[in-house]
């Protein structure tokens, strides 16, 4: 709710960035349940955020479709699904974007309309610039195709996209294997260092006992033996830390 208040204050400048931040803040408040017992406040904030979006759209340029998608999201939060999905459609027709695309893909998936899921997916994935976002959207698309086979799930993908998808998955799998191998090697090294430290400590203990046995109940001598033993143990630990790079 503090984020909502801050975003509302900043939305006095009705820019695309401010409008999206205000809409996002209100949406997150809905998701967090902040309006569950304050429905009237939620409706007021959503309506106000939509008004800011409406003022921002005429000058938003390429960001206009995304703002309309946020408008749809707030309508959905407000319990107006018919109006919301009309706006998602309008947003996507203005220009494919992640928010509207994902909403439509999931809605069509629920209706078991792979004939509609595919075209939306084919237009949505290429506009995403982040590889993680692309992979996540492809996963959403494959799920909502409701197909039996991988070929059916990926029927909407262009040859170029399939090539990129397979190469990226292969690259990530290879990186994961390398990281796992490196982790195993680190564990082996750590286990070896720990064994060396334990052996070193055992030697310190043995030498300490020899030292004390030679003291023949001389307290000063025995105290020196204890100090020597502590120094020996500290050296063992220090060498282990150096080998582990700590």
mmCIF file with all atom_site columns, C-alpha atoms in Angstrom, residues 56-206:
data_model
loop_
_atom_site.group_PDB
_atom_site.id
_atom_site.type_symbol
_atom_site.label_atom_id
_atom_site.label_alt_id
_atom_site.label_comp_id
_atom_site.label_asym_id
_atom_site.label_entity_id
_atom_site.label_seq_id
_atom_site.pdbx_PDB_ins_code
_atom_site.Cartn_x
_atom_site.Cartn_y
_atom_site.Cartn_z
_atom_site.occupancy
_atom_site.B_iso_or_equiv
_atom_site.pdbx_formal_charge
_atom_site.auth_seq_id
_atom_site.auth_comp_id
_atom_site.auth_asym_id
_atom_site.auth_atom_id
_atom_site.pdbx_PDB_model_num
ATOM 1   C CA . UNK A 1 56  ? -0.785  8.707   -20.774 1.00 0.00 ? 56  UNK A CA 1
ATOM 2   C CA . UNK A 1 57  ? -1.839  6.659   -23.820 1.00 0.00 ? 57  UNK A CA 1
ATOM 3   C CA . UNK A 1 58  ? -2.062  9.505   -26.379 1.00 0.00 ? 58  UNK A CA 1
ATOM 4   C CA . UNK A 1 59  ? 1.620   10.381  -25.908 1.00 0.00 ? 59  UNK A CA 1
ATOM 5   C CA . UNK A 1 60  ? 2.907   6.882   -25.090 1.00 0.00 ? 60  UNK A CA 1
ATOM 6   C CA . UNK A 1 61  ? 3.912   5.959   -28.647 1.00 0.00 ? 61  UNK A CA 1
ATOM 7   C CA . UNK A 1 62  ? 5.246   2.387   -28.832 1.00 0.00 ? 62  UNK A CA 1
ATOM 8   C CA . UNK A 1 63  ? 4.356   1.896   -25.150 1.00 0.00 ? 63  UNK A CA 1
ATOM 9   C CA . UNK A 1 64  ? 0.650   2.438   -25.754 1.00 0.00 ? 64  UNK A CA 1
ATOM 10  C CA . UNK A 1 65  ? -0.226  -1.268  -26.297 1.00 0.00 ? 65  UNK A CA 1
ATOM 11  C CA . UNK A 1 66  ? 1.414   -2.193  -23.002 1.00 0.00 ? 66  UNK A CA 1
ATOM 12  C CA . UNK A 1 67  ? -0.487  0.543   -21.173 1.00 0.00 ? 67  UNK A CA 1
ATOM 13  C CA . UNK A 1 68  ? -3.765  -0.754  -22.602 1.00 0.00 ? 68  UNK A CA 1
ATOM 14  C CA . UNK A 1 69  ? -2.762  -4.231  -21.378 1.00 0.00 ? 69  UNK A CA 1
ATOM 15  C CA . UNK A 1 70  ? -2.267  -2.787  -17.897 1.00 0.00 ? 70  UNK A CA 1
ATOM 16  C CA . UNK A 1 71  ? -5.674  -1.171  -18.220 1.00 0.00 ? 71  UNK A CA 1
ATOM 17  C CA . UNK A 1 72  ? -7.105  -4.625  -18.945 1.00 0.00 ? 72  UNK A CA 1
ATOM 18  C CA . UNK A 1 73  ? -5.275  -6.119  -15.955 1.00 0.00 ? 73  UNK A CA 1
ATOM 19  C CA . UNK A 1 74  ? -6.811  -3.559  -13.594 1.00 0.00 ? 74  UNK A CA 1
ATOM 20  C CA . UNK A 1 75  ? -10.254 -4.236  -15.020 1.00 0.00 ? 75  UNK A CA 1
ATOM 21  C CA . UNK A 1 76  ? -9.713  -7.933  -14.374 1.00 0.00 ? 76  UNK A CA 1
ATOM 22  C CA . UNK A 1 77  ? -8.591  -7.173  -10.818 1.00 0.00 ? 77  UNK A CA 1
ATOM 23  C CA . UNK A 1 78  ? -11.768 -5.127  -10.382 1.00 0.00 ? 78  UNK A CA 1
ATOM 24  C CA . UNK A 1 79  ? -13.962 -8.082  -11.306 1.00 0.00 ? 79  UNK A CA 1
ATOM 25  C CA . UNK A 1 80  ? -14.789 -7.028  -14.882 1.00 0.00 ? 80  UNK A CA 1
ATOM 26  C CA . UNK A 1 81  ? -13.494 -9.934  -17.007 1.00 0.00 ? 81  UNK A CA 1
ATOM 27  C CA . UNK A 1 82  ? -15.590 -9.157  -20.107 1.00 0.00 ? 82  UNK A CA 1
ATOM 28  C CA . UNK A 1 83  ? -14.261 -5.601  -20.299 1.00 0.00 ? 83  UNK A CA 1
ATOM 29  C CA . UNK A 1 84  ? -10.773 -6.795  -19.386 1.00 0.00 ? 84  UNK A CA 1
ATOM 30  C CA . UNK A 1 85  ? -10.478 -9.311  -22.227 1.00 0.00 ? 85  UNK A CA 1
ATOM 31  C CA . UNK A 1 86  ? -11.883 -6.802  -24.697 1.00 0.00 ? 86  UNK A CA 1
ATOM 32  C CA . UNK A 1 87  ? -9.005  -4.534  -23.679 1.00 0.00 ? 87  UNK A CA 1
ATOM 33  C CA . UNK A 1 88  ? -6.468  -7.343  -23.916 1.00 0.00 ? 88  UNK A CA 1
ATOM 34  C CA . UNK A 1 89  ? -7.645  -7.891  -27.500 1.00 0.00 ? 89  UNK A CA 1
ATOM 35  C CA . UNK A 1 90  ? -7.409  -4.172  -28.245 1.00 0.00 ? 90  UNK A CA 1
ATOM 36  C CA . UNK A 1 91  ? -3.947  -4.035  -26.737 1.00 0.00 ? 91  UNK A CA 1
ATOM 37  C CA . UNK A 1 92  ? -2.693  -6.966  -28.794 1.00 0.00 ? 92  UNK A CA 1
ATOM 38  C CA . UNK A 1 93  ? -4.169  -5.553  -31.990 1.00 0.00 ? 93  UNK A CA 1
ATOM 39  C CA . UNK A 1 94  ? -2.379  -2.263  -31.322 1.00 0.00 ? 94  UNK A CA 1
ATOM 40  C CA . UNK A 1 95  ? 0.885   -4.183  -31.011 1.00 0.00 ? 95  UNK A CA 1
ATOM 41  C CA . UNK A 1 96  ? 1.876   -7.638  -29.675 1.00 0.00 ? 96  UNK A CA 1
ATOM 42  C CA . UNK A 1 97  ? 3.149   -7.378  -26.110 1.00 0.00 ? 97  UNK A CA 1
ATOM 43  C CA . UNK A 1 98  ? 3.974   -9.714  -23.250 1.00 0.00 ? 98  UNK A CA 1
ATOM 44  C CA . UNK A 1 99  ? 1.147   -8.805  -20.860 1.00 0.00 ? 99  UNK A CA 1
ATOM 45  C CA . UNK A 1 100 ? -1.734  -9.045  -23.319 1.00 0.00 ? 100 UNK A CA 1
ATOM 46  C CA . UNK A 1 101 ? -0.177  -12.010 -25.120 1.00 0.00 ? 101 UNK A CA 1
ATOM 47  C CA . UNK A 1 102 ? 0.174   -14.087 -21.963 1.00 0.00 ? 102 UNK A CA 1
ATOM 48  C CA . UNK A 1 103 ? -3.359  -13.263 -20.815 1.00 0.00 ? 103 UNK A CA 1
ATOM 49  C CA . UNK A 1 104 ? -4.860  -14.259 -24.176 1.00 0.00 ? 104 UNK A CA 1
ATOM 50  C CA . UNK A 1 105 ? -2.733  -17.407 -24.470 1.00 0.00 ? 105 UNK A CA 1
ATOM 51  C CA . UNK A 1 106 ? -3.877  -18.652 -21.071 1.00 0.00 ? 106 UNK A CA 1
ATOM 52  C CA . UNK A 1 107 ? -7.498  -17.737 -21.770 1.00 0.00 ? 107 UNK A CA 1
ATOM 53  C CA . UNK A 1 108 ? -7.469  -19.579 -25.116 1.00 0.00 ? 108 UNK A CA 1
ATOM 54  C CA . UNK A 1 109 ? -5.741  -22.523 -23.459 1.00 0.00 ? 109 UNK A CA 1
ATOM 55  C CA . UNK A 1 110 ? -8.561  -22.760 -20.927 1.00 0.00 ? 110 UNK A CA 1
ATOM 56  C CA . UNK A 1 111 ? -11.009 -22.788 -23.850 1.00 0.00 ? 111 UNK A CA 1
ATOM 57  C CA . UNK A 1 112 ? -8.958  -25.511 -25.583 1.00 0.00 ? 112 UNK A CA 1
ATOM 58  C CA . UNK A 1 113 ? -8.450  -23.326 -28.657 1.00 0.00 ? 113 UNK A CA 1
ATOM 59  C CA . UNK A 1 114 ? -4.959  -24.205 -29.921 1.00 0.00 ? 114 UNK A CA 1
ATOM 60  C CA . UNK A 1 115 ? -5.944  -22.607 -33.225 1.00 0.00 ? 115 UNK A CA 1
ATOM 61  C CA . UNK A 1 116 ? -6.014  -19.278 -31.347 1.00 0.00 ? 116 UNK A CA 1
ATOM 62  C CA . UNK A 1 117 ? -3.149  -19.979 -28.947 1.00 0.00 ? 117 UNK A CA 1
ATOM 63  C CA . UNK A 1 118 ? -0.675  -20.615 -31.770 1.00 0.00 ? 118 UNK A CA 1
ATOM 64  C CA . UNK A 1 119 ? -1.076  -17.325 -33.667 1.00 0.00 ? 119 UNK A CA 1
ATOM 65  C CA . UNK A 1 120 ? -0.840  -15.267 -30.471 1.00 0.00 ? 120 UNK A CA 1
ATOM 66  C CA . UNK A 1 121 ? 2.278   -17.164 -29.435 1.00 0.00 ? 121 UNK A CA 1
ATOM 67  C CA . UNK A 1 122 ? 3.850   -16.689 -32.860 1.00 0.00 ? 122 UNK A CA 1
ATOM 68  C CA . UNK A 1 123 ? 3.438   -12.918 -32.525 1.00 0.00 ? 123 UNK A CA 1
ATOM 69  C CA . UNK A 1 124 ? 4.309   -12.611 -28.836 1.00 0.00 ? 124 UNK A CA 1
ATOM 70  C CA . UNK A 1 125 ? 7.596   -14.489 -28.506 1.00 0.00 ? 125 UNK A CA 1
ATOM 71  C CA . UNK A 1 126 ? 9.508   -12.465 -31.161 1.00 0.00 ? 126 UNK A CA 1
ATOM 72  C CA . UNK A 1 127 ? 8.788   -9.149  -29.399 1.00 0.00 ? 127 UNK A CA 1
ATOM 73  C CA . UNK A 1 128 ? 10.417  -10.330 -26.156 1.00 0.00 ? 128 UNK A CA 1
ATOM 74  C CA . UNK A 1 129 ? 14.025  -9.183  -25.839 1.00 0.00 ? 129 UNK A CA 1
ATOM 75  C CA . UNK A 1 130 ? 15.151  -11.198 -22.821 1.00 0.00 ? 130 UNK A CA 1
ATOM 76  C CA . UNK A 1 131 ? 16.061  -14.844 -23.462 1.00 0.00 ? 131 UNK A CA 1
ATOM 77  C CA . UNK A 1 132 ? 14.634  -15.934 -20.105 1.00 0.00 ? 132 UNK A CA 1
ATOM 78  C CA . UNK A 1 133 ? 11.343  -14.229 -20.967 1.00 0.00 ? 133 UNK A CA 1
ATOM 79  C CA . UNK A 1 134 ? 11.292  -15.939 -24.365 1.00 0.00 ? 134 UNK A CA 1
ATOM 80  C CA . UNK A 1 135 ? 11.832  -19.372 -22.843 1.00 0.00 ? 135 UNK A CA 1
ATOM 81  C CA . UNK A 1 136 ? 9.181   -18.742 -20.205 1.00 0.00 ? 136 UNK A CA 1
ATOM 82  C CA . UNK A 1 137 ? 6.661   -17.629 -22.848 1.00 0.00 ? 137 UNK A CA 1
ATOM 83  C CA . UNK A 1 138 ? 7.447   -20.639 -25.040 1.00 0.00 ? 138 UNK A CA 1
ATOM 84  C CA . UNK A 1 139 ? 6.809   -22.881 -22.028 1.00 0.00 ? 139 UNK A CA 1
ATOM 85  C CA . UNK A 1 140 ? 3.465   -21.111 -21.466 1.00 0.00 ? 140 UNK A CA 1
ATOM 86  C CA . UNK A 1 141 ? 2.581   -21.564 -25.113 1.00 0.00 ? 141 UNK A CA 1
ATOM 87  C CA . UNK A 1 142 ? 3.485   -25.245 -25.185 1.00 0.00 ? 142 UNK A CA 1
ATOM 88  C CA . UNK A 1 143 ? 1.395   -25.890 -22.095 1.00 0.00 ? 143 UNK A CA 1
ATOM 89  C CA . UNK A 1 144 ? -1.644  -24.046 -23.433 1.00 0.00 ? 144 UNK A CA 1
ATOM 90  C CA . UNK A 1 145 ? -1.568  -25.796 -26.808 1.00 0.00 ? 145 UNK A CA 1
ATOM 91  C CA . UNK A 1 146 ? -2.919  -28.812 -24.857 1.00 0.00 ? 146 UNK A CA 1
ATOM 92  C CA . UNK A 1 147 ? -1.142  -31.061 -27.348 1.00 0.00 ? 147 UNK A CA 1
ATOM 93  C CA . UNK A 1 148 ? -0.205  -34.698 -26.886 1.00 0.00 ? 148 UNK A CA 1
ATOM 94  C CA . UNK A 1 149 ? 3.226   -34.521 -28.503 1.00 0.00 ? 149 UNK A CA 1
ATOM 95  C CA . UNK A 1 150 ? 6.129   -32.031 -28.474 1.00 0.00 ? 150 UNK A CA 1
ATOM 96  C CA . UNK A 1 151 ? 5.526   -31.532 -32.190 1.00 0.00 ? 151 UNK A CA 1
ATOM 97  C CA . UNK A 1 152 ? 1.954   -30.479 -31.455 1.00 0.00 ? 152 UNK A CA 1
ATOM 98  C CA . UNK A 1 153 ? 3.062   -28.153 -28.687 1.00 0.00 ? 153 UNK A CA 1
ATOM 99  C CA . UNK A 1 154 ? 5.540   -26.467 -31.025 1.00 0.00 ? 154 UNK A CA 1
ATOM 100 C CA . UNK A 1 155 ? 3.459   -26.471 -34.199 1.00 0.00 ? 155 UNK A CA 1
ATOM 101 C CA . UNK A 1 156 ? 3.128   -22.671 -34.116 1.00 0.00 ? 156 UNK A CA 1
ATOM 102 C CA . UNK A 1 157 ? 6.890   -22.067 -33.999 1.00 0.00 ? 157 UNK A CA 1
ATOM 103 C CA . UNK A 1 158 ? 8.767   -20.865 -37.085 1.00 0.00 ? 158 UNK A CA 1
ATOM 104 C CA . UNK A 1 159 ? 11.818  -22.875 -38.244 1.00 0.00 ? 159 UNK A CA 1
ATOM 105 C CA . UNK A 1 160 ? 14.043  -20.005 -37.096 1.00 0.00 ? 160 UNK A CA 1
ATOM 106 C CA . UNK A 1 161 ? 12.476  -19.997 -33.640 1.00 0.00 ? 161 UNK A CA 1
ATOM 107 C CA . UNK A 1 162 ? 12.754  -23.781 -33.347 1.00 0.00 ? 162 UNK A CA 1
ATOM 108 C CA . UNK A 1 163 ? 16.463  -23.555 -34.239 1.00 0.00 ? 163 UNK A CA 1
ATOM 109 C CA . UNK A 1 164 ? 17.043  -20.830 -31.638 1.00 0.00 ? 164 UNK A CA 1
ATOM 110 C CA . UNK A 1 165 ? 15.002  -22.702 -29.008 1.00 0.00 ? 165 UNK A CA 1
ATOM 111 C CA . UNK A 1 166 ? 16.891  -25.952 -29.455 1.00 0.00 ? 166 UNK A CA 1
ATOM 112 C CA . UNK A 1 167 ? 20.285  -24.210 -29.489 1.00 0.00 ? 167 UNK A CA 1
ATOM 113 C CA . UNK A 1 168 ? 19.480  -22.159 -26.388 1.00 0.00 ? 168 UNK A CA 1
ATOM 114 C CA . UNK A 1 169 ? 18.258  -25.206 -24.488 1.00 0.00 ? 169 UNK A CA 1
ATOM 115 C CA . UNK A 1 170 ? 21.372  -27.124 -25.532 1.00 0.00 ? 170 UNK A CA 1
ATOM 116 C CA . UNK A 1 171 ? 23.594  -24.224 -24.469 1.00 0.00 ? 171 UNK A CA 1
ATOM 117 C CA . UNK A 1 172 ? 21.901  -23.969 -21.079 1.00 0.00 ? 172 UNK A CA 1
ATOM 118 C CA . UNK A 1 173 ? 22.029  -27.715 -20.562 1.00 0.00 ? 173 UNK A CA 1
ATOM 119 C CA . UNK A 1 174 ? 25.742  -27.685 -21.348 1.00 0.00 ? 174 UNK A CA 1
ATOM 120 C CA . UNK A 1 175 ? 26.302  -24.786 -18.950 1.00 0.00 ? 175 UNK A CA 1
ATOM 121 C CA . UNK A 1 176 ? 24.330  -26.634 -16.284 1.00 0.00 ? 176 UNK A CA 1
ATOM 122 C CA . UNK A 1 177 ? 26.414  -29.787 -16.786 1.00 0.00 ? 177 UNK A CA 1
ATOM 123 C CA . UNK A 1 178 ? 29.625  -27.757 -16.575 1.00 0.00 ? 178 UNK A CA 1
ATOM 124 C CA . UNK A 1 179 ? 28.427  -26.005 -13.416 1.00 0.00 ? 179 UNK A CA 1
ATOM 125 C CA . UNK A 1 180 ? 27.461  -29.338 -11.875 1.00 0.00 ? 180 UNK A CA 1
ATOM 126 C CA . UNK A 1 181 ? 30.831  -30.864 -12.738 1.00 0.00 ? 181 UNK A CA 1
ATOM 127 C CA . UNK A 1 182 ? 32.582  -27.842 -11.262 1.00 0.00 ? 182 UNK A CA 1
ATOM 128 C CA . UNK A 1 183 ? 30.496  -28.176 -8.098  1.00 0.00 ? 183 UNK A CA 1
ATOM 129 C CA . UNK A 1 184 ? 31.399  -31.861 -7.772  1.00 0.00 ? 184 UNK A CA 1
ATOM 130 C CA . UNK A 1 185 ? 35.073  -31.036 -8.274  1.00 0.00 ? 185 UNK A CA 1
ATOM 131 C CA . UNK A 1 186 ? 34.883  -28.312 -5.604  1.00 0.00 ? 186 UNK A CA 1
ATOM 132 C CA . UNK A 1 187 ? 33.261  -30.768 -3.205  1.00 0.00 ? 187 UNK A CA 1
ATOM 133 C CA . UNK A 1 188 ? 36.039  -33.289 -3.837  1.00 0.00 ? 188 UNK A CA 1
ATOM 134 C CA . UNK A 1 189 ? 38.658  -30.616 -3.224  1.00 0.00 ? 189 UNK A CA 1
ATOM 135 C CA . UNK A 1 190 ? 36.934  -29.491 -0.033  1.00 0.00 ? 190 UNK A CA 1
ATOM 136 C CA . UNK A 1 191 ? 36.696  -33.065 1.237   1.00 0.00 ? 191 UNK A CA 1
ATOM 137 C CA . UNK A 1 192 ? 40.424  -33.555 0.503   1.00 0.00 ? 192 UNK A CA 1
ATOM 138 C CA . UNK A 1 193 ? 41.303  -30.338 2.352   1.00 0.00 ? 193 UNK A CA 1
ATOM 139 C CA . UNK A 1 194 ? 39.115  -31.356 5.314   1.00 0.00 ? 194 UNK A CA 1
ATOM 140 C CA . UNK A 1 195 ? 40.847  -34.749 5.516   1.00 0.00 ? 195 UNK A CA 1
ATOM 141 C CA . UNK A 1 196 ? 44.247  -33.031 5.406   1.00 0.00 ? 196 UNK A CA 1
ATOM 142 C CA . UNK A 1 197 ? 43.161  -30.650 8.178   1.00 0.00 ? 197 UNK A CA 1
ATOM 143 C CA . UNK A 1 198 ? 41.892  -33.529 10.306  1.00 0.00 ? 198 UNK A CA 1
ATOM 144 C CA . UNK A 1 199 ? 45.211  -35.364 9.823   1.00 0.00 ? 199 UNK A CA 1
ATOM 145 C CA . UNK A 1 200 ? 47.103  -32.188 10.659  1.00 0.00 ? 200 UNK A CA 1
ATOM 146 C CA . UNK A 1 201 ? 45.025  -31.698 13.827  1.00 0.00 ? 201 UNK A CA 1
ATOM 147 C CA . UNK A 1 202 ? 45.622  -35.326 14.822  1.00 0.00 ? 202 UNK A CA 1
ATOM 148 C CA . UNK A 1 203 ? 49.373  -34.785 14.446  1.00 0.00 ? 203 UNK A CA 1
ATOM 149 C CA . UNK A 1 204 ? 49.124  -31.645 16.598  1.00 0.00 ? 204 UNK A CA 1
ATOM 150 C CA . UNK A 1 205 ? 47.306  -33.598 19.288  1.00 0.00 ? 205 UNK A CA 1
ATOM 151 C CA . UNK A 1 206 ? 49.860  -36.401 19.202  1.00 0.00 ? 206 UNK A CA 1
#
